[in-house]
C-alpha positions as a Markdown table, in Angstrom:
| # | Residue | x | y | z |
|---|---|---|---|---|
| 1 | Met | 180.2 | -116.2 | -152.0 |
| 2 | Ala | 179.1 | -114.8 | -155.3 |
| 3 | Asp | 177.8 | -111.6 | -153.6 |
| 4 | Phe | 181.0 | -111.3 | -151.5 |
| 5 | Leu | 183.1 | -111.6 | -154.7 |
| 6 | His | 180.8 | -109.2 | -156.6 |
| 7 | Val | 180.3 | -111.8 | -159.4 |
| 8 | Asp | 177.9 | -110.6 | -162.1 |
| 9 | Pro | 174.6 | -112.5 | -161.5 |
| 10 | His | 174.0 | -112.6 | -165.2 |
| 11 | Leu | 177.3 | -114.4 | -165.7 |
| 12 | Leu | 176.3 | -117.0 | -163.1 |
| 13 | Thr | 172.9 | -117.5 | -164.8 |
| 14 | Ala | 174.6 | -117.9 | -168.2 |
| 15 | Ala | 177.0 | -120.5 | -166.7 |
| 16 | Ala | 174.2 | -122.4 | -165.0 |
| 17 | His | 172.1 | -122.6 | -168.2 |
| 18 | Ala | 174.5 | -124.8 | -170.0 |
| 19 | Ser | 176.0 | -126.7 | -167.1 |
| 20 | Gly | 176.0 | -130.4 | -167.5 |
| 21 | Ala | 174.3 | -132.7 | -165.1 |
| 22 | Ala | 176.3 | -133.8 | -162.1 |
| 23 | Pro | 178.0 | -137.2 | -162.6 |
| 24 | Ser | 175.9 | -140.1 | -161.3 |
| 25 | Gln | 177.1 | -141.6 | -158.0 |
| 26 | Ala | 175.4 | -144.9 | -158.7 |
| 27 | Val | 177.7 | -147.9 | -159.0 |
| 28 | Asp | 177.4 | -150.3 | -161.9 |
| 29 | Lys | 178.3 | -153.5 | -160.1 |
| 30 | Asp | 178.9 | -155.5 | -163.3 |
| 31 | Ala | 181.2 | -152.8 | -164.7 |
| 32 | Leu | 183.0 | -152.6 | -161.3 |
| 33 | Ala | 183.5 | -156.3 | -161.2 |
| 34 | Thr | 184.9 | -156.4 | -164.7 |
| 35 | Trp | 187.3 | -153.6 | -163.8 |
| 36 | Ile | 188.4 | -155.3 | -160.6 |
| 37 | Arg | 189.1 | -158.6 | -162.4 |
| 38 | Ala | 191.4 | -156.7 | -164.8 |
| 39 | Leu | 193.5 | -155.4 | -161.9 |
| 40 | Pro | 197.0 | -157.1 | -161.5 |
| 41 | Gln | 196.8 | -160.1 | -159.2 |
| 42 | Arg | 199.6 | -158.8 | -157.0 |
| 43 | Glu | 197.8 | -155.5 | -156.5 |
| 44 | Lys | 194.6 | -157.3 | -155.5 |
| 45 | Asp | 196.5 | -159.5 | -153.0 |
| 46 | Ala | 198.2 | -156.5 | -151.5 |
| 47 | Leu | 194.8 | -154.7 | -151.1 |
| 48 | Leu | 193.3 | -157.7 | -149.4 |
| 49 | Leu | 196.2 | -158.2 | -147.0 |
| 50 | Asp | 196.1 | -154.5 | -146.0 |
| 51 | Ala | 192.4 | -154.7 | -145.4 |
| 52 | Ala | 192.8 | -157.8 | -143.3 |
| 53 | Leu | 195.5 | -156.4 | -141.2 |
| 54 | Gly | 194.0 | -152.9 | -141.0 |
| 55 | Thr | 197.4 | -151.4 | -141.9 |
| 56 | Ala | 195.9 | -149.1 | -144.5 |
| 57 | Pro | 192.7 | -147.2 | -145.0 |
| 58 | Gln | 189.8 | -149.4 | -146.3 |
| 59 | Pro | 190.4 | -149.8 | -150.0 |
| 60 | Gly | 186.7 | -149.5 | -151.0 |
| 61 | Pro | 186.5 | -145.7 | -151.5 |
| 62 | Ala | 189.9 | -145.5 | -153.3 |
| 63 | Leu | 188.9 | -148.3 | -155.6 |
| 64 | Leu | 185.6 | -146.7 | -156.4 |
| 65 | Ala | 187.3 | -143.4 | -157.2 |
| 66 | Arg | 189.8 | -145.1 | -159.5 |
| 67 | His | 187.0 | -147.0 | -161.2 |
| 68 | Arg | 185.0 | -143.8 | -161.8 |
| 69 | Ala | 188.0 | -142.0 | -163.1 |
| 70 | Ala | 188.8 | -144.8 | -165.5 |
| 71 | Ser | 185.1 | -144.9 | -166.6 |
| 72 | Arg | 185.2 | -141.2 | -167.3 |
| 73 | Gly | 188.3 | -141.6 | -169.3 |
| 74 | Thr | 186.8 | -144.1 | -171.6 |
| 75 | Ala | 183.4 | -142.5 | -171.9 |
| 76 | Glu | 182.3 | -140.7 | -175.1 |
| 77 | Pro | 182.9 | -137.0 | -174.8 |
| 78 | Ser | 179.7 | -135.0 | -174.4 |
| 79 | Thr | 179.1 | -131.7 | -176.1 |
| 80 | Ala | 176.7 | -130.7 | -173.2 |
| 81 | Thr | 179.6 | -130.7 | -170.7 |
| 82 | Arg | 182.2 | -129.1 | -173.0 |
| 83 | Arg | 184.0 | -126.4 | -171.2 |
| 84 | Arg | 183.3 | -123.0 | -172.6 |
| 85 | Ser | 185.8 | -120.2 | -173.0 |
| 86 | Ala | 185.7 | -117.0 | -171.0 |
| 87 | Ala | 184.6 | -115.2 | -174.2 |
| 88 | Glu | 181.7 | -117.6 | -174.7 |
| 89 | Leu | 180.6 | -117.2 | -171.1 |
| 90 | Leu | 180.7 | -113.4 | -171.4 |
| 91 | Asp | 178.7 | -113.5 | -174.6 |
| 92 | Ala | 176.1 | -115.7 | -172.9 |
| 93 | Ala | 176.0 | -113.3 | -169.9 |
| 94 | Tyr | 175.4 | -110.4 | -172.3 |
| 95 | Glu | 172.4 | -112.3 | -173.8 |
| 96 | Val | 171.0 | -113.0 | -170.4 |
| 97 | Arg | 171.5 | -109.4 | -169.3 |
| 98 | Thr | 169.8 | -108.2 | -172.5 |
| 99 | Glu | 166.8 | -110.5 | -172.0 |
| 100 | His | 166.6 | -109.5 | -168.3 |
| 101 | Thr | 166.6 | -105.8 | -169.3 |
| 102 | Arg | 163.9 | -106.4 | -171.9 |
| 103 | Gln | 161.7 | -108.1 | -169.4 |
| 104 | Gln | 162.2 | -105.3 | -166.9 |
| 105 | Glu | 161.3 | -102.7 | -169.5 |
| 106 | Gln | 158.3 | -104.7 | -170.5 |
| 107 | Ala | 157.1 | -104.9 | -166.9 |
| 108 | Arg | 157.6 | -101.2 | -166.4 |
| 109 | Ala | 155.7 | -100.4 | -169.5 |
| 110 | Gln | 152.8 | -102.6 | -168.3 |
| 111 | Ala | 152.9 | -100.9 | -164.9 |
| 112 | Arg | 152.8 | -97.4 | -166.6 |
| 113 | Arg | 149.8 | -98.5 | -168.8 |
| 114 | Ala | 148.0 | -99.8 | -165.7 |
| 115 | Glu | 148.7 | -96.6 | -163.8 |
| 116 | Gln | 147.5 | -94.5 | -166.8 |
| 117 | Arg | 144.3 | -96.5 | -167.1 |
| 118 | Ala | 143.6 | -96.1 | -163.3 |
| 119 | Arg | 144.3 | -92.3 | -163.7 |
| 120 | Glu | 141.9 | -92.0 | -166.6 |
| 121 | Ser | 139.2 | -93.9 | -164.7 |
| 122 | His | 139.6 | -91.7 | -161.7 |
| 123 | Leu | 139.3 | -88.5 | -163.8 |
| 124 | Asp | 136.3 | -89.9 | -165.6 |
| 125 | Arg | 134.5 | -90.5 | -162.3 |
| 126 | Leu | 135.5 | -87.0 | -161.1 |
| 127 | Thr | 134.2 | -85.5 | -164.4 |
| 128 | Glu | 130.7 | -86.8 | -163.7 |
| 129 | Asn | 130.4 | -84.5 | -160.6 |
| 130 | Thr | 132.8 | -81.6 | -160.7 |
| 131 | Gln | 130.5 | -79.5 | -158.6 |
| 132 | Gln | 130.7 | -82.0 | -155.7 |
| 133 | Ala | 134.5 | -81.9 | -156.1 |
| 134 | Trp | 134.5 | -78.1 | -155.7 |
| 135 | Gln | 132.3 | -78.5 | -152.6 |
| 136 | Asp | 134.7 | -81.1 | -151.2 |
| 137 | Ile | 137.6 | -78.7 | -151.7 |
| 138 | Ala | 135.8 | -75.9 | -149.8 |
| 139 | His | 135.1 | -78.3 | -147.0 |
| 140 | Leu | 138.7 | -79.5 | -146.8 |
| 141 | Ile | 140.0 | -76.0 | -146.7 |
| 142 | Gly | 137.6 | -75.1 | -144.0 |
| 143 | Gln | 139.2 | -77.6 | -141.7 |
| 144 | Lys | 142.4 | -75.4 | -141.6 |
| 145 | Gln | 144.7 | -78.4 | -141.2 |
| 146 | Pro | 147.8 | -79.5 | -143.3 |
| 147 | Gly | 146.4 | -82.9 | -144.3 |
| 148 | Pro | 143.1 | -81.6 | -145.6 |
| 149 | Tyr | 145.0 | -78.8 | -147.4 |
| 150 | Asp | 147.1 | -81.4 | -149.2 |
| 151 | Thr | 144.0 | -83.3 | -150.2 |
| 152 | Ala | 142.3 | -80.1 | -151.5 |
| 153 | Val | 145.4 | -79.3 | -153.6 |
| 154 | Thr | 145.4 | -82.8 | -155.1 |
| 155 | Leu | 141.7 | -82.4 | -156.0 |
| 156 | Leu | 142.4 | -79.0 | -157.6 |
| 157 | Lys | 145.2 | -80.5 | -159.8 |
| 158 | Asp | 142.7 | -83.2 | -160.9 |
| 159 | Leu | 140.1 | -80.5 | -161.7 |
| 160 | Arg | 142.7 | -78.5 | -163.7 |
| 161 | Glu | 143.4 | -81.6 | -165.8 |
| 162 | Ile | 139.7 | -82.3 | -166.3 |
| 163 | His | 139.1 | -78.7 | -167.5 |
| 164 | Asp | 142.1 | -79.0 | -169.8 |
| 165 | Arg | 140.7 | -82.2 | -171.3 |
| 166 | Ala | 137.3 | -80.5 | -171.8 |
| 167 | Gly | 138.9 | -77.4 | -173.4 |
| 168 | Thr | 137.6 | -75.1 | -170.6 |
| 169 | Pro | 140.8 | -74.0 | -168.8 |
| 170 | Glu | 139.4 | -70.5 | -168.4 |
| 171 | Glu | 136.6 | -71.8 | -166.2 |
| 172 | Phe | 139.0 | -73.5 | -163.9 |
| 173 | Thr | 141.2 | -70.4 | -163.7 |
| 174 | Arg | 138.2 | -68.3 | -162.8 |
| 175 | Arg | 137.1 | -70.6 | -160.0 |
| 176 | Leu | 140.6 | -71.0 | -158.7 |
| 177 | Asp | 141.1 | -67.2 | -158.6 |
| 178 | Asn | 137.9 | -66.9 | -156.6 |
| 179 | Leu | 139.1 | -69.6 | -154.2 |
| 180 | Arg | 142.5 | -67.9 | -153.8 |
| 181 | Glu | 140.9 | -64.6 | -153.1 |
| 182 | Gln | 138.6 | -66.1 | -150.6 |
| 183 | His | 141.4 | -67.8 | -148.6 |
| 184 | Arg | 144.3 | -65.4 | -149.2 |
| 185 | Gly | 144.6 | -65.1 | -145.4 |
| 186 | Lys | 145.7 | -68.7 | -145.1 |
| 187 | Pro | 149.5 | -68.7 | -145.8 |
| 188 | Ser | 149.9 | -72.4 | -145.4 |
| 189 | Leu | 147.3 | -73.1 | -148.1 |
| 190 | Met | 148.7 | -70.4 | -150.4 |
| 191 | Arg | 152.2 | -71.9 | -150.1 |
| 192 | Arg | 150.8 | -75.3 | -151.1 |
| 193 | Leu | 149.0 | -73.8 | -154.1 |
| 194 | Thr | 152.1 | -72.1 | -155.2 |
| 195 | Asp | 154.2 | -75.3 | -154.8 |
| 196 | Ala | 151.6 | -77.2 | -156.9 |
| 197 | Gly | 151.9 | -74.7 | -159.7 |
| 198 | Leu | 148.3 | -73.4 | -159.0 |
| 199 | Thr | 149.3 | -69.8 | -158.5 |
| 200 | Pro | 151.8 | -67.5 | -160.2 |
| 201 | Arg | 155.3 | -67.6 | -158.7 |
């Protein structure tokens, strides 16, 4: 129903946070007996007569409802079940929304940090054997297929970042120029290199 009516879920959460507990359905027999004894005698006689003749619905449910209503009327008011104004609910919903947004941003920041750590670890491993990475690129290009081309381009971007970190971008450019010259007859590969920013546009 809430989805159908497009009710703000944060507003529902705010309303639920301070909702009072549902009234107890248990019957206090002593309190009920005391209440029944206080009923007018003529009313009790009429109820018994109707029950005996079956000329009216059973009086039990109606009496219990009247007893509960009377009990609620005499109970001490509770601050926990005080009805809140629309403004109070909207303020509470704003607080819920703000906290939810903070938690989402925190989770995204943690995910970004984890991704960055994984990226750094990958580059560190690749740095230990860049020569093997260049050989892998040559092997992938030699397959002359789209999938291996894509993998080769990904490796080239990793190597570019490694050389940038090491302060040797000229070395990467030299080797990339040689690779480009060697495979210039492969238009599909050249297009991928251009799209990846690995060749001048």
